[in-house]
Short mmCIF file of C-alpha atoms in Angstrom, two decimals:
data_model
loop_
_atom_site.label_atom_id
_atom_site.label_comp_id
_atom_site.label_asym_id
_atom_site.label_seq_id
_atom_site.Cartn_x
_atom_site.Cartn_y
_atom_site.Cartn_z
CA UNK A 1 7.32 44.49 -3.85
CA UNK A 2 5.27 41.51 -2.70
CA UNK A 3 7.22 38.70 -1.05
CA UNK A 4 8.15 35.65 -3.14
CA UNK A 5 5.78 32.76 -2.32
CA UNK A 6 8.61 30.20 -2.10
CA UNK A 7 12.39 30.55 -2.47
CA UNK A 8 15.60 28.62 -1.80
CA UNK A 9 18.45 29.74 0.45
CA UNK A 10 21.33 28.28 2.45
CA UNK A 11 21.79 27.51 6.13
CA UNK A 12 23.75 29.81 8.43
CA UNK A 13 26.99 27.92 7.76
CA UNK A 14 27.43 29.23 4.25
CA UNK A 15 30.21 27.82 2.07
CA UNK A 16 30.84 27.47 -1.65
CA UNK A 17 29.63 23.84 -1.83
CA UNK A 18 26.41 24.67 -0.03
CA UNK A 19 25.74 27.64 -2.29
CA UNK A 20 26.24 25.43 -5.36
CA UNK A 21 23.86 22.82 -3.96
CA UNK A 22 21.24 25.42 -3.06
CA UNK A 23 21.43 26.92 -6.54
CA UNK A 24 21.08 23.43 -8.02
CA UNK A 25 17.95 22.78 -5.92
CA UNK A 26 16.49 26.10 -7.04
CA UNK A 27 17.25 25.27 -10.68
CA UNK A 28 15.74 21.76 -10.49
CA UNK A 29 12.43 23.11 -9.21
CA UNK A 30 12.29 26.45 -11.01
CA UNK A 31 12.54 28.51 -7.83
CA UNK A 32 14.43 31.74 -7.06
CA UNK A 33 17.61 31.57 -4.99
CA UNK A 34 18.11 34.13 -2.22
CA UNK A 35 21.73 34.50 -1.02
CA UNK A 36 22.28 34.56 2.73
CA UNK A 37 25.14 36.02 4.73
CA UNK A 38 26.88 33.77 7.29
CA UNK A 39 24.88 33.60 10.54
CA UNK A 40 22.13 35.81 9.08
CA UNK A 41 18.73 34.99 10.55
CA UNK A 42 15.77 34.40 8.24
CA UNK A 43 12.97 35.39 10.63
CA UNK A 44 12.88 38.98 9.27
CA UNK A 45 12.56 37.64 5.73
CA UNK A 46 9.09 36.16 6.18
CA UNK A 47 6.41 38.38 4.73
CA UNK A 48 9.09 40.71 3.33
CA UNK A 49 11.43 38.70 1.10
CA UNK A 50 9.49 35.43 1.00
CA UNK A 51 6.44 33.71 2.48
CA UNK A 52 8.29 30.41 2.82
CA UNK A 53 11.86 29.22 2.40
CA UNK A 54 13.56 25.98 1.49
CA UNK A 55 16.82 25.99 3.44
CA UNK A 56 19.62 23.82 2.06
CA UNK A 57 22.10 22.62 4.67
CA UNK A 58 24.14 19.66 5.74
CA UNK A 59 20.99 17.83 6.84
CA UNK A 60 19.23 18.26 3.49
CA UNK A 61 16.40 20.59 2.61
CA UNK A 62 14.16 22.03 5.32
CA UNK A 63 10.93 23.95 4.72
CA UNK A 64 10.47 27.06 6.87
CA UNK A 65 7.66 29.54 7.28
CA UNK A 66 7.03 32.16 9.92
CA UNK A 67 5.66 29.61 12.38
CA UNK A 68 7.95 26.62 12.15
CA UNK A 69 9.86 24.16 10.01
CA UNK A 70 10.14 20.53 8.99
CA UNK A 71 12.30 18.41 6.75
CA UNK A 72 12.25 15.02 5.08
CA UNK A 73 12.66 12.05 7.38
CA UNK A 74 12.01 8.44 6.40
CA UNK A 75 10.77 7.86 9.95
CA UNK A 76 8.18 5.10 10.17
CA UNK A 77 8.71 4.23 6.51
CA UNK A 78 12.29 3.21 7.29
CA UNK A 79 11.03 1.03 10.14
CA UNK A 80 8.29 -0.46 7.93
CA UNK A 81 10.87 -1.29 5.25
CA UNK A 82 13.02 -3.06 7.85
CA UNK A 83 10.02 -5.06 9.02
CA UNK A 84 8.97 -6.00 5.49
CA UNK A 85 12.52 -7.17 4.77
CA UNK A 86 12.19 -9.40 7.84
CA UNK A 87 8.98 -10.90 6.46
CA UNK A 88 6.54 -9.04 8.71
CA UNK A 89 3.15 -7.99 7.27
CA UNK A 90 2.37 -4.43 6.19
CA UNK A 91 -1.22 -3.23 5.71
CA UNK A 92 -0.51 -1.23 2.54
CA UNK A 93 1.39 -4.11 0.97
CA UNK A 94 -1.43 -6.51 1.84
CA UNK A 95 -4.32 -4.39 0.58
CA UNK A 96 -2.56 -3.33 -2.63
CA UNK A 97 -1.16 -6.85 -3.18
CA UNK A 98 2.17 -5.29 -4.14
CA UNK A 99 4.61 -7.55 -5.93
CA UNK A 100 7.96 -7.31 -7.75
CA UNK A 101 7.80 -5.53 -11.09
CA UNK A 102 4.64 -3.55 -10.25
CA UNK A 103 4.10 0.06 -11.24
CA UNK A 104 2.54 2.19 -8.50
CA UNK A 105 1.08 5.69 -8.79
CA UNK A 106 0.95 7.46 -5.43
CA UNK A 107 -1.44 10.36 -6.04
CA UNK A 108 -0.80 12.03 -2.67
CA UNK A 109 2.92 11.67 -2.09
CA UNK A 110 3.38 13.92 0.95
CA UNK A 111 6.69 12.89 2.51
CA UNK A 112 6.74 9.59 0.57
CA UNK A 113 6.14 7.28 3.53
CA UNK A 114 4.02 4.75 1.62
CA UNK A 115 5.98 5.30 -1.60
CA UNK A 116 9.13 4.14 0.19
CA UNK A 117 7.42 0.91 1.20
CA UNK A 118 6.07 0.44 -2.32
CA UNK A 119 9.57 1.00 -3.72
CA UNK A 120 10.86 -1.94 -1.71
CA UNK A 121 8.01 -4.23 -2.69
CA UNK A 122 8.11 -3.51 -6.45
CA UNK A 123 11.89 -3.93 -6.47
CA UNK A 124 14.39 -2.72 -9.07
CA UNK A 125 12.21 -4.02 -11.92
CA UNK A 126 9.25 -1.96 -10.70
CA UNK A 127 8.39 1.70 -10.67
CA UNK A 128 6.83 4.20 -8.24
CA UNK A 129 5.61 7.62 -9.32
CA UNK A 130 4.60 10.07 -6.61
CA UNK A 131 2.36 13.06 -7.36
CA UNK A 132 2.36 16.05 -5.02
CA UNK A 133 0.29 19.18 -5.67
CA UNK A 134 2.21 21.33 -3.18
CA UNK A 135 5.45 22.57 -4.73
CA UNK A 136 7.02 23.03 -1.29
CA UNK A 137 6.29 19.42 -0.31
CA UNK A 138 7.42 18.19 -3.73
CA UNK A 139 10.83 19.78 -3.15
CA UNK A 140 11.17 18.46 0.41
CA UNK A 141 10.21 14.93 -0.66
CA UNK A 142 12.13 14.98 -3.94
CA UNK A 143 15.34 16.29 -2.42
CA UNK A 144 14.97 14.03 0.60
CA UNK A 145 14.66 10.98 -1.63
CA UNK A 146 17.73 12.05 -3.61
CA UNK A 147 19.69 11.73 -0.36
CA UNK A 148 18.00 8.58 0.95
CA UNK A 149 19.77 5.30 0.21
CA UNK A 150 17.04 3.05 -1.19
CA UNK A 151 19.34 0.07 -1.68
CA UNK A 152 19.62 -2.39 -4.58
CA UNK A 153 16.42 -4.19 -3.58
CA UNK A 154 14.21 -1.14 -4.23
CA UNK A 155 12.79 0.51 -7.31
CA UNK A 156 13.13 4.20 -8.17
CA UNK A 157 10.67 6.81 -6.91
CA UNK A 158 9.92 9.58 -9.38
CA UNK A 159 8.51 12.75 -7.78
CA UNK A 160 6.16 14.81 -9.96
CA UNK A 161 4.77 18.19 -8.93
CA UNK A 162 1.21 17.83 -10.23
CA UNK A 163 -2.47 17.88 -9.32
CA UNK A 164 -3.53 14.22 -9.30
CA UNK A 165 -6.98 15.08 -10.65
CA UNK A 166 -5.46 16.60 -13.78
CA UNK A 167 -2.53 14.20 -14.09
CA UNK A 168 -4.75 11.11 -14.08
CA UNK A 169 -6.68 12.47 -17.05
CA UNK A 170 -3.49 12.53 -19.14
CA UNK A 171 -2.78 8.82 -18.59
CA UNK A 172 -3.97 5.94 -20.77
CA UNK A 173 -6.24 3.32 -19.23
CA UNK A 174 -4.38 0.62 -17.34
CA UNK A 175 -1.19 2.66 -17.08
CA UNK A 176 -0.35 1.49 -13.53
CA UNK A 177 -0.90 -1.71 -11.57
CA UNK A 178 -1.89 0.17 -8.39
CA UNK A 179 -3.20 3.70 -7.89
CA UNK A 180 -3.03 4.97 -4.31
CA UNK A 181 -4.73 7.87 -2.50
CA UNK A 182 -3.93 9.08 1.01
CA UNK A 183 -5.99 12.29 1.40
CA UNK A 184 -5.19 14.61 4.29
CA UNK A 185 -7.51 13.66 7.15
CA UNK A 186 -10.29 16.21 7.56
CA UNK A 187 -10.22 15.95 11.37
CA UNK A 188 -6.58 16.02 12.43
CA UNK A 189 -5.52 14.52 15.72
CA UNK A 190 -3.01 16.28 17.94
CA UNK A 191 0.39 16.30 16.23
CA UNK A 192 3.93 17.56 16.60
CA UNK A 193 4.55 21.22 15.59
CA UNK A 194 6.49 20.09 12.50
CA UNK A 195 3.42 18.22 11.24
CA UNK A 196 1.37 21.39 11.64
CA UNK A 197 3.77 23.07 9.20
CA UNK A 198 3.23 20.20 6.78
CA UNK A 199 -0.54 20.60 7.08
CA UNK A 200 -0.29 24.28 6.18
CA UNK A 201 1.35 23.40 2.86
CA UNK A 202 -0.53 20.18 2.08
CA UNK A 203 -3.50 19.77 -0.23
CA UNK A 204 -6.72 19.66 1.81
CA UNK A 205 -9.29 19.06 -0.93
CA UNK A 206 -11.12 15.77 -0.31
CA UNK A 207 -10.88 12.87 -2.70
CA UNK A 208 -13.85 13.09 -5.07
CA UNK A 209 -15.82 10.34 -6.78
CA UNK A 210 -14.68 11.72 -10.15
CA UNK A 211 -10.98 11.43 -9.24
CA UNK A 212 -11.56 7.98 -7.77
CA UNK A 213 -13.17 6.93 -11.05
CA UNK A 214 -10.14 8.22 -12.98
CA UNK A 215 -7.98 6.13 -10.68
CA UNK A 216 -10.04 3.04 -11.49
CA UNK A 217 -9.58 3.72 -15.19
CA UNK A 218 -5.81 4.02 -14.81
CA UNK A 219 -5.35 1.05 -12.45
CA UNK A 220 -4.85 -2.50 -13.69
CA UNK A 221 -5.33 -4.20 -10.31
CA UNK A 222 -6.41 -1.96 -7.43
CA UNK A 223 -7.20 1.57 -6.40
CA UNK A 224 -6.28 1.80 -2.71
CA UNK A 225 -7.51 4.57 -0.41
CA UNK A 226 -6.19 5.22 3.11
CA UNK A 227 -8.62 6.70 5.61
CA UNK A 228 -9.08 7.42 9.29
CA UNK A 229 -11.11 5.19 11.58
CA UNK A 230 -12.64 8.23 13.29
CA UNK A 231 -13.95 9.72 10.00
CA UNK A 232 -16.52 8.73 7.37
CA UNK A 233 -14.19 9.54 4.45
CA UNK A 234 -14.29 6.03 2.98
CA UNK A 235 -18.04 5.68 3.46
CA UNK A 236 -18.65 8.88 1.50
CA UNK A 237 -16.82 7.31 -1.44
CA UNK A 238 -18.78 4.07 -1.23
CA UNK A 239 -15.85 2.11 0.16
CA UNK A 240 -16.01 -0.54 2.85
CA UNK A 241 -12.94 -0.81 5.10
CA UNK A 242 -10.80 -3.85 4.51
CA UNK A 243 -10.33 -6.21 7.48
CA UNK A 244 -7.48 -5.05 9.67
CA UNK A 245 -6.23 -4.45 13.17
CA UNK A 246 -8.63 -2.75 15.56
CA UNK A 247 -5.65 -1.21 17.36
CA UNK A 248 -4.82 1.31 14.61
CA UNK A 249 -6.50 4.58 13.63
CA UNK A 250 -5.81 3.90 9.94
CA UNK A 251 -8.26 2.01 7.74
CA UNK A 252 -7.97 0.96 4.11
CA UNK A 253 -10.41 0.65 1.24
CA UNK A 254 -9.93 -0.59 -2.30
CA UNK A 255 -11.70 -0.89 -5.63
CA UNK A 256 -10.82 -2.88 -8.70
CA UNK A 257 -10.51 -1.36 -12.17
CA UNK A 258 -13.52 -0.76 -14.35
CA UNK A 259 -14.53 -3.87 -16.31
#
């Protein structure tokens, strides 16, 4: 039999609570659950039982394949949220003009770094929806956010496993205040091994003019696109970088809605 593309299992410290949680994760995302004996290694499973595994343990859900692993970590988003709370500027907040009560559609959720910042800015009266085409990344982000304490000053983040190009077509015009795209950079810089695992599962298709136009139809205020200073990704879409720091590799472009 061919290996399962993606399955859920437990960590090596198997107990009844962990098995229940792993089965619940599998049920929430429509994935098979593979039982694991205590201290049983998963390396022999790859290419035989499964191509990739979501391992449920005390530290949350970790994605493994035959070459490495990574899990959800708020990382820089947590630091950005702390800075925003202290009144410091944030480039995404500035370009998108995020405000309390806004609805934000993040079309490329990844590990929800910008969605976490948006959640703080829109507040409990706002809404953030994150789309992620990769089922594996959807589970890592969704389960990670279930365990992350947003706080009473933040709005909910809804994770949807969907292709943004198709999802946008199902929405009425003006459905969200801000539509956001953060395509995977075509020319990656050197990164940690865990990020290389993420890249293997992430969507690599470039943002197209057609999808950008759908975003403009759905947005009430801005469509925001994140790009890399060392690429011509924004230029290809007819976007001019917004003014910003020359000390960062990240640039931002935006377009208003269609008249």
